[in-house]
Amino acid sequence: MLDFLRQKRRSSVIVVIFAAIILVFIFWGSYSPQGDNASSNYVAEVDGVGISANAYNELYRRQTEYYRNIFKGKVSEDFFDKLDLRKQAVNMLVEKTVILNAAEKEGVKASKAEVQDRIAAIPAFRKDGVFNKDVYFSLLSQNRLTPGEFEQGLREDITIEKMRNNALKDVSVSEAEAKEMYLKENRQISLDYVEVQASKFLGSAAVKDEEISAYYGKNIERFMLPAKINAFYAYMGKEVFAKGIKVTDAELKARYERDMDEFREPRKIKAAHILVSHKDDKDKAKKKAEELLGRIKKGEDFSSLASKYSDDPGSAKKGGDLGYFSIGMMVKPFENAAVALKKGETSGIVETEYGYHIIRVDDIKEEKLTSFNDVRARLQSRIVFERGEAAAREKISSLDAALRAASTVDEFKNAAKKSGAMSAVTGLISETDASSELVKDERLKDAAFVLGANGISGIVDTQGRLYIIKIIERQDEHPAPLQAVKKFIEDVLKREKAVEEAEAAAKGFLDKVKAGGDFAGLAKKEGYKTGKTESFSMAKGSIPGINVSLAENGAIFDLTKTHPYYGMPLTQGESSYVFRLRDSKEAALKGFEDKKAEFMARKLDEKKAAATKVWLEGLKAKASIVVHEELL
């Protein structure tokens, strides 16, 4: 998994990955770098602007969630440490703050119109192809964001884009550069290699007790044992108490009167529209809308014109059809115009923030109240359930006091039996013991694992039952004793030392063959494994059979017969490799013309990425940056 990411670190794959993380951060968890006023709450400061621990922790959380989603949760304990995600998170926030500080000094900012346009362009906020404010507010609420936070994130994102675009405006690419890239990527080579395996040095790797202790202390989080509880729990099924409950007609009618608004269907309008966006030129857009309206008045088919000319792609493919909507679902000017129309009527030109609309009302469903008889059975089931749940809650509430007074498991069980509840004891379980009833249900798990020793929960309401939980024993999260993990740590350190020895031996071997030593003969004398690769190009992604990344080691395609040895050994897994060019086949230019546009674009992206790095480093060099490593 980590090898995959290393191979792709400089490839388009990893660019997309980190772009996604940045977008998720800005759009769906947008925290301003500035947070609490106290400097003790800053993980970093840039020219006196503090980056809050909240912003850092949220970004780090979202990064780890992203990788867990990619790999379906199959991540090892030290995976994020190897990726150095904590440092990446704080660096992203530092760079963001550096750019925003520079933008403020230069007077670069996002306008209100630019933010509105960006929001309108996000498909997630549309319903039937049109921006819908209810969808907007609902989606933000689901992601625990206020409109202010979200729009501030967009404002910062647009500002950063402006700054970067300005910094890169002079970056260009020549055809010669694209050709060079094409030739290098399509050159075919094959390699001889010597493999120096770490296992050769395992026997001689010695680890001292103080090294084991130091590793244990530095990596204590790796050896944490989860909190465990032994809990008694009692429960009652709600349906048991619902049996035999009778509801009179008078009670049903009273409930119907009380909840009448629930059974009232609001007035709905079915409409179609043609949208002419005025984003680029309002006068031109209005003139076009007026021309379309004139054609409709002359008898041309509304749906055909919508399909051909509407700038709302979602509804255009349906002849402008927006389906049914009720009051509050559309932006106000659109809604007001639609409400004023009768069935079959077409509006004049209606302006909204999205452009000019022509609206046709195809159908109207007036407000309708569902009759008592139609909801009678639903009301009866609801009242019976509510009364059964209330009876169960009253019954199990009496158990609370009995459990608080009891002190042994037998007393707990007797109290539950007297109240008519079922009961069980979990034995020692952690939050990952999915076979336990208290872990399977998130509400039960949350209620149980926050309790201290001898703690008792309130009533926990699940789908069909009510529970009470009492802790018999609790073991808090704690590190495994050093003695229990000593052998594991010793093996880890031995392997690390053996890998270092293999790397040093491979470097020594490379120096000898560069000085004229016999490649195969010296390998045989030292007892190193030799091999040959198949012919491959850079498109392969990694050296075949070995999986060493080509994204990071593209210089291997610069090897020639006069300079056949790659400049350094490469380590993959627990082996170090020395490479020598065996054969090569230069690429022909005949396929370049067909792919010229692709390579020009890729080379431009490559140069922009390099220029972005230089630009960022320049901004950071001028800034005063303090990172509080101890808070990461």
Short mmCIF file of C-alpha atoms in Angstrom, two decimals, residues 25 29 31-36 41-43 51-61 93:
data_model
loop_
_atom_site.label_atom_id
_atom_site.label_comp_id
_atom_site.label_asym_id
_atom_site.label_seq_id
_atom_site.Cartn_x
_atom_site.Cartn_y
_atom_site.Cartn_z
CA PHE A 25 -10.85 20.68 3.21
CA GLY A 29 -14.61 21.33 6.34
CA TYR A 31 -11.80 26.09 8.91
CA SER A 32 -10.16 29.49 8.99
CA PRO A 33 -6.48 29.09 9.96
CA GLN A 34 -7.03 31.65 12.68
CA GLY A 35 -8.71 30.21 15.73
CA ASP A 36 -8.45 30.71 19.46
CA ASN A 41 -3.64 26.98 20.81
CA TYR A 42 -1.69 27.60 17.60
CA VAL A 43 0.11 24.73 15.89
CA ILE A 51 -3.04 28.49 12.62
CA SER A 52 -5.45 26.99 15.14
CA ALA A 53 -5.29 23.48 16.52
CA ASN A 54 -8.91 23.09 15.39
CA ALA A 55 -8.00 23.72 11.74
CA TYR A 56 -5.01 21.37 11.95
CA ASN A 57 -6.89 18.55 13.70
CA GLU A 58 -9.82 18.78 11.28
CA LEU A 59 -7.59 18.64 8.21
CA TYR A 60 -5.58 15.74 9.63
CA ARG A 61 -8.81 13.88 10.43
CA LEU A 93 -2.19 25.14 6.30
#
